[in-house]
Amino acid sequence: MRWDRGGTRPFVIGGSSTPAVRGLVIANVVVFLFQWLSQSLAQVRIERLFGLVPYEVVHHLFLWQLATYMFLHGGFWHIAFNMLVLWMFGTELESLWGTKRFLRFYLISGIGGGILTTLVTPNSYVVTVGASGAIFGLIAAYGLLFPDRVILLYFILPIRAKYMALILLILTFLTSGPGGGGVAHLAHLGGAIFGWLYLRGPRLPRLRFGNAYQRWKQKRLRKKFQVYYSKTRGDDDEGGRR
């Protein structure tokens, strides 16, 4: 894949939303409104069931939580920031990759954040919610694909995309241990790591059963043809010798 380093031209915030970005924003907002309208007890149950609780994933196999936690949020500013970053970086990435690949990357990053959180704290009852794992995957991808693109950090400080991604990743790593202030830094870190591995990591061989079956059929037909050709040629040779 050809990567555009982005040059030094200024970063254009957002733009017209692309299909996947628009669908993800709508889904997150709808779920957040449902959380907000639910009574306090029901909201707690929703978060315990669909948020990421490492203990439940490891001991009770609540594996769906690795994906559903991305669509829950802890407050207005939490979802507002995540959706803003999704719109800012996601529109250009989806335009570059296409909707299918963008969605695959978004989900892999988000689930990766959940996996790392679960692996590091397998016995934790703390509920993790938010799309931040997937969002940090998008930030890492943007830093890799457009490293020299100039971004106004906090709309004030100009900084290249590669440095912004690196600074955020280092800060996340340094705060991912105990005492992280209640923020899901492990999910952030996991999203960035899985996103990076998806783009730059080693390519695993893909099992394509359809292609394998077609190759088997072609090989079988080739053998039959060789047998038929050998018999036919043998008969002709015998006829010629006669």
CSV table of C-alpha atoms in Angstrom, one decimal:
chain,number,residue,atom,x,y,z
A,1,MET,CA,0.0,0.0,0.0
A,2,ARG,CA,1.3,3.4,-0.9
A,3,TRP,CA,1.5,5.7,2.1
A,4,ASP,CA,1.1,9.5,1.9
A,5,ARG,CA,3.4,11.1,4.4
A,6,GLY,CA,1.0,14.1,4.4
A,7,GLY,CA,3.8,16.7,3.8
A,8,THR,CA,3.7,19.8,6.0
A,9,ARG,CA,0.3,21.0,4.9
A,10,PRO,CA,-2.1,21.9,7.8
A,11,PHE,CA,-4.5,19.3,9.0
A,12,VAL,CA,-8.1,19.9,7.9
A,13,ILE,CA,-10.5,19.1,10.7
A,14,GLY,CA,-13.0,16.5,9.9
A,15,GLY,CA,-14.9,17.1,6.7
A,16,SER,CA,-18.1,15.5,5.4
A,17,SER,CA,-18.6,12.3,7.4
A,18,THR,CA,-18.1,9.0,5.7
A,19,PRO,CA,-20.5,6.0,6.0
A,20,ALA,CA,-18.7,4.0,8.7
A,21,VAL,CA,-17.8,7.1,10.8
A,22,ARG,CA,-21.4,8.4,10.6
A,23,GLY,CA,-22.8,5.0,11.6
A,24,LEU,CA,-20.4,4.6,14.5
A,25,VAL,CA,-21.2,8.1,15.8
A,26,ILE,CA,-25.0,7.4,15.6
A,27,ALA,CA,-24.6,4.0,17.3
A,28,ASN,CA,-22.5,5.5,20.2
A,29,VAL,CA,-24.9,8.4,20.7
A,30,VAL,CA,-28.0,6.2,20.7
A,31,VAL,CA,-26.4,3.8,23.3
A,32,PHE,CA,-25.3,6.8,25.4
A,33,LEU,CA,-28.8,8.3,25.4
A,34,PHE,CA,-30.2,4.9,26.4
A,35,GLN,CA,-27.7,4.8,29.3
A,36,TRP,CA,-28.6,8.4,30.3
A,37,LEU,CA,-32.3,7.7,30.2
A,38,SER,CA,-32.1,4.5,32.2
A,39,GLN,CA,-32.6,4.6,35.9
A,40,SER,CA,-29.5,4.4,38.0
A,41,LEU,CA,-29.9,0.7,38.9
A,42,ALA,CA,-30.6,-0.3,35.3
A,43,GLN,CA,-27.6,1.8,34.2
A,44,VAL,CA,-25.3,-0.1,36.6
A,45,ARG,CA,-26.6,-3.4,35.3
A,46,ILE,CA,-26.1,-2.4,31.7
A,47,GLU,CA,-22.5,-1.4,32.4
A,48,ARG,CA,-21.8,-4.6,34.4
A,49,LEU,CA,-23.3,-6.7,31.6
A,50,PHE,CA,-22.0,-4.9,28.5
A,51,GLY,CA,-19.0,-2.9,29.8
A,52,LEU,CA,-15.7,-4.7,30.1
A,53,VAL,CA,-15.3,-6.5,33.4
A,54,PRO,CA,-12.0,-8.5,33.1
A,55,TYR,CA,-13.1,-11.0,35.9
A,56,GLU,CA,-16.4,-11.8,34.0
A,57,VAL,CA,-14.5,-12.3,30.7
A,58,VAL,CA,-11.9,-14.6,32.2
A,59,HIS,CA,-14.0,-16.6,34.7
A,60,HIS,CA,-17.5,-16.5,33.2
A,61,LEU,CA,-16.6,-16.1,29.5
A,62,PHE,CA,-18.5,-12.9,28.9
A,63,LEU,CA,-16.5,-12.6,25.7
A,64,TRP,CA,-19.0,-10.2,24.1
A,65,GLN,CA,-17.8,-7.5,26.5
A,66,LEU,CA,-14.6,-7.2,24.5
A,67,ALA,CA,-16.6,-5.6,21.8
A,68,THR,CA,-19.7,-4.1,23.5
A,69,TYR,CA,-17.7,-2.0,26.0
A,70,MET,CA,-16.7,0.3,23.1
A,71,PHE,CA,-20.3,1.6,22.7
A,72,LEU,CA,-20.8,2.6,26.3
A,73,HIS,CA,-19.5,5.9,27.8
A,74,GLY,CA,-19.1,7.3,31.3
A,75,GLY,CA,-20.3,10.8,30.6
A,76,PHE,CA,-21.0,13.6,28.1
A,77,TRP,CA,-17.4,14.8,27.8
A,78,HIS,CA,-16.2,11.2,27.5
A,79,ILE,CA,-18.3,10.5,24.4
A,80,ALA,CA,-18.0,14.0,23.0
A,81,PHE,CA,-14.1,13.8,22.9
A,82,ASN,CA,-14.2,10.2,21.4
A,83,MET,CA,-16.7,11.1,18.7
A,84,LEU,CA,-14.8,14.3,17.9
A,85,VAL,CA,-11.6,12.4,17.4
A,86,LEU,CA,-13.4,9.7,15.4
A,87,TRP,CA,-14.8,12.3,13.1
A,88,MET,CA,-11.5,14.3,12.8
A,89,PHE,CA,-9.3,11.3,11.9
A,90,GLY,CA,-11.7,8.6,10.9
A,91,THR,CA,-13.1,10.4,7.9
A,92,GLU,CA,-9.8,10.6,6.1
A,93,LEU,CA,-8.8,7.1,7.1
A,94,GLU,CA,-12.1,5.7,5.8
A,95,SER,CA,-11.7,7.7,2.6
A,96,LEU,CA,-8.2,6.2,2.1
A,97,TRP,CA,-9.0,2.6,3.1
A,98,GLY,CA,-12.7,2.2,2.2
A,99,THR,CA,-15.5,1.4,4.6
A,100,LYS,CA,-14.9,-2.3,5.1
A,101,ARG,CA,-11.2,-2.1,5.9
A,102,PHE,CA,-11.8,1.0,8.2
A,103,LEU,CA,-14.5,-0.9,10.2
A,104,ARG,CA,-12.2,-3.9,10.5
A,105,PHE,CA,-9.4,-1.7,11.8
A,106,TYR,CA,-11.6,0.1,14.2
A,107,LEU,CA,-13.0,-3.1,15.7
A,108,ILE,CA,-9.6,-4.8,15.9
A,109,SER,CA,-8.2,-1.7,17.8
A,110,GLY,CA,-11.1,-1.6,20.2
A,111,ILE,CA,-11.1,-5.3,20.9
A,112,GLY,CA,-7.4,-5.2,21.2
A,113,GLY,CA,-7.7,-2.6,24.0
A,114,GLY,CA,-10.1,-4.9,25.8
A,115,ILE,CA,-7.8,-7.9,25.4
A,116,LEU,CA,-4.9,-6.1,26.9
A,117,THR,CA,-6.9,-4.8,29.8
A,118,THR,CA,-8.2,-8.3,30.5
A,119,LEU,CA,-4.8,-9.9,30.2
A,120,VAL,CA,-3.1,-7.4,32.6
A,121,THR,CA,-6.0,-7.3,35.1
A,122,PRO,CA,-7.7,-10.7,34.8
A,123,ASN,CA,-9.3,-10.6,38.3
A,124,SER,CA,-10.4,-7.0,38.2
A,125,TYR,CA,-14.1,-6.1,38.8
A,126,VAL,CA,-13.6,-2.5,37.6
A,127,VAL,CA,-15.8,-1.7,34.6
A,128,THR,CA,-14.2,-0.2,31.5
A,129,VAL,CA,-16.3,1.6,29.0
A,130,GLY,CA,-15.6,3.8,26.0
A,131,ALA,CA,-14.4,3.8,22.5
A,132,SER,CA,-11.0,5.1,23.5
A,133,GLY,CA,-9.2,1.9,22.5
A,134,ALA,CA,-10.4,2.1,19.0
A,135,ILE,CA,-9.8,5.9,19.0
A,136,PHE,CA,-6.2,5.5,20.0
A,137,GLY,CA,-5.8,2.9,17.2
A,138,LEU,CA,-7.0,5.6,14.8
A,139,ILE,CA,-4.5,8.1,16.2
A,140,ALA,CA,-1.7,5.6,15.8
A,141,ALA,CA,-2.8,4.8,12.2
A,142,TYR,CA,-2.9,8.5,11.4
A,143,GLY,CA,0.6,9.0,12.8
A,144,LEU,CA,1.9,6.2,10.7
A,145,LEU,CA,0.1,7.0,7.4
A,146,PHE,CA,0.5,10.8,7.6
A,147,PRO,CA,3.5,11.3,9.8
A,148,ASP,CA,4.4,14.9,8.6
A,149,ARG,CA,0.9,16.2,8.6
A,150,VAL,CA,0.7,19.3,10.9
A,151,ILE,CA,-2.0,19.2,13.5
A,152,LEU,CA,-3.1,22.0,15.9
A,153,LEU,CA,-3.0,20.2,19.2
A,154,TYR,CA,-5.8,21.6,21.4
A,155,PHE,CA,-6.5,23.9,18.3
A,156,ILE,CA,-3.4,26.0,19.4
A,157,LEU,CA,-0.1,24.1,19.3
A,158,PRO,CA,1.1,23.0,15.8
A,159,ILE,CA,2.6,19.5,15.9
A,160,ARG,CA,3.3,16.8,13.4
A,161,ALA,CA,1.0,13.8,13.5
A,162,LYS,CA,3.9,11.3,14.2
A,163,TYR,CA,5.0,13.3,17.2
A,164,MET,CA,1.5,13.7,18.5
A,165,ALA,CA,0.8,10.0,18.3
A,166,LEU,CA,4.2,9.2,19.9
A,167,ILE,CA,3.6,11.6,22.8
A,168,LEU,CA,0.1,10.3,23.5
A,169,LEU,CA,1.4,6.7,23.4
A,170,ILE,CA,4.2,7.5,25.8
A,171,LEU,CA,1.9,9.3,28.2
A,172,THR,CA,-0.5,6.4,28.0
A,173,PHE,CA,2.2,3.9,28.8
A,174,LEU,CA,3.5,5.8,31.7
A,175,THR,CA,0.0,6.1,33.3
A,176,SER,CA,-1.1,2.6,32.5
A,177,GLY,CA,0.0,1.2,35.9
A,178,PRO,CA,-1.8,1.4,39.2
A,179,GLY,CA,-3.1,4.8,40.1
A,180,GLY,CA,-4.0,5.8,36.6
A,181,GLY,CA,-6.7,8.1,37.8
A,182,GLY,CA,-9.6,5.9,36.8
A,183,VAL,CA,-8.9,6.3,33.1
A,184,ALA,CA,-8.8,3.2,31.0
A,185,HIS,CA,-5.1,3.7,29.9
A,186,LEU,CA,-4.6,0.0,29.3
A,187,ALA,CA,-7.4,0.1,26.7
A,188,HIS,CA,-5.8,3.1,25.1
A,189,LEU,CA,-2.5,1.4,25.0
A,190,GLY,CA,-3.9,-1.9,23.7
A,191,GLY,CA,-5.8,-0.1,20.9
A,192,ALA,CA,-2.7,1.7,19.8
A,193,ILE,CA,-0.6,-1.5,19.9
A,194,PHE,CA,-3.1,-3.7,18.0
A,195,GLY,CA,-3.7,-0.9,15.5
A,196,TRP,CA,0.1,-0.7,14.9
A,197,LEU,CA,0.4,-4.4,14.6
A,198,TYR,CA,-2.4,-4.5,12.1
A,199,LEU,CA,-0.6,-1.9,9.9
A,200,ARG,CA,3.0,-2.7,10.4
A,201,GLY,CA,3.2,-6.1,12.1
A,202,PRO,CA,4.1,-9.4,10.5
A,203,ARG,CA,1.6,-10.7,8.1
A,204,LEU,CA,0.1,-14.0,9.1
A,205,PRO,CA,-0.8,-16.5,6.3
A,206,ARG,CA,-4.5,-16.3,5.4
A,207,LEU,CA,-6.4,-19.5,5.1
A,208,ARG,CA,-8.6,-19.3,2.0
A,209,PHE,CA,-10.6,-22.4,1.9
A,210,GLY,CA,-12.4,-21.4,-1.3
A,211,ASN,CA,-9.2,-20.9,-3.2
A,212,ALA,CA,-7.7,-24.1,-1.7
A,213,TYR,CA,-10.8,-26.1,-2.9
A,214,GLN,CA,-10.4,-24.6,-6.4
A,215,ARG,CA,-6.7,-25.5,-6.5
A,216,TRP,CA,-7.6,-29.1,-5.4
A,217,LYS,CA,-10.2,-29.4,-8.2
A,218,GLN,CA,-7.7,-28.0,-10.7
A,219,LYS,CA,-5.0,-30.4,-9.6
A,220,ARG,CA,-7.4,-33.4,-9.7
A,221,LEU,CA,-8.6,-32.4,-13.3
A,222,ARG,CA,-4.9,-32.0,-14.3
A,223,LYS,CA,-4.1,-35.5,-13.1
A,224,LYS,CA,-7.2,-37.0,-14.9
A,225,PHE,CA,-6.1,-35.2,-18.1
A,226,GLN,CA,-2.6,-36.5,-17.8
A,227,VAL,CA,-3.8,-40.0,-17.4
A,228,TYR,CA,-6.2,-39.7,-20.4
A,229,TYR,CA,-3.5,-38.0,-22.5
A,230,SER,CA,-1.0,-40.8,-21.6
A,231,LYS,CA,-3.5,-43.5,-22.5
A,232,THR,CA,-4.5,-41.8,-25.8
A,233,ARG,CA,-0.9,-41.1,-26.8
A,234,GLY,CA,0.0,-44.7,-25.9
A,235,ASP,CA,-2.8,-46.0,-28.2
A,236,ASP,CA,-1.6,-43.7,-31.0
A,237,ASP,CA,2.0,-44.8,-30.6
A,238,GLU,CA,1.0,-48.5,-30.8
A,239,GLY,CA,-1.2,-47.8,-33.8
A,240,GLY,CA,1.7,-46.0,-35.5
A,241,ARG,CA,4.1,-48.8,-34.8
A,242,ARG,CA,1.7,-51.3,-36.4
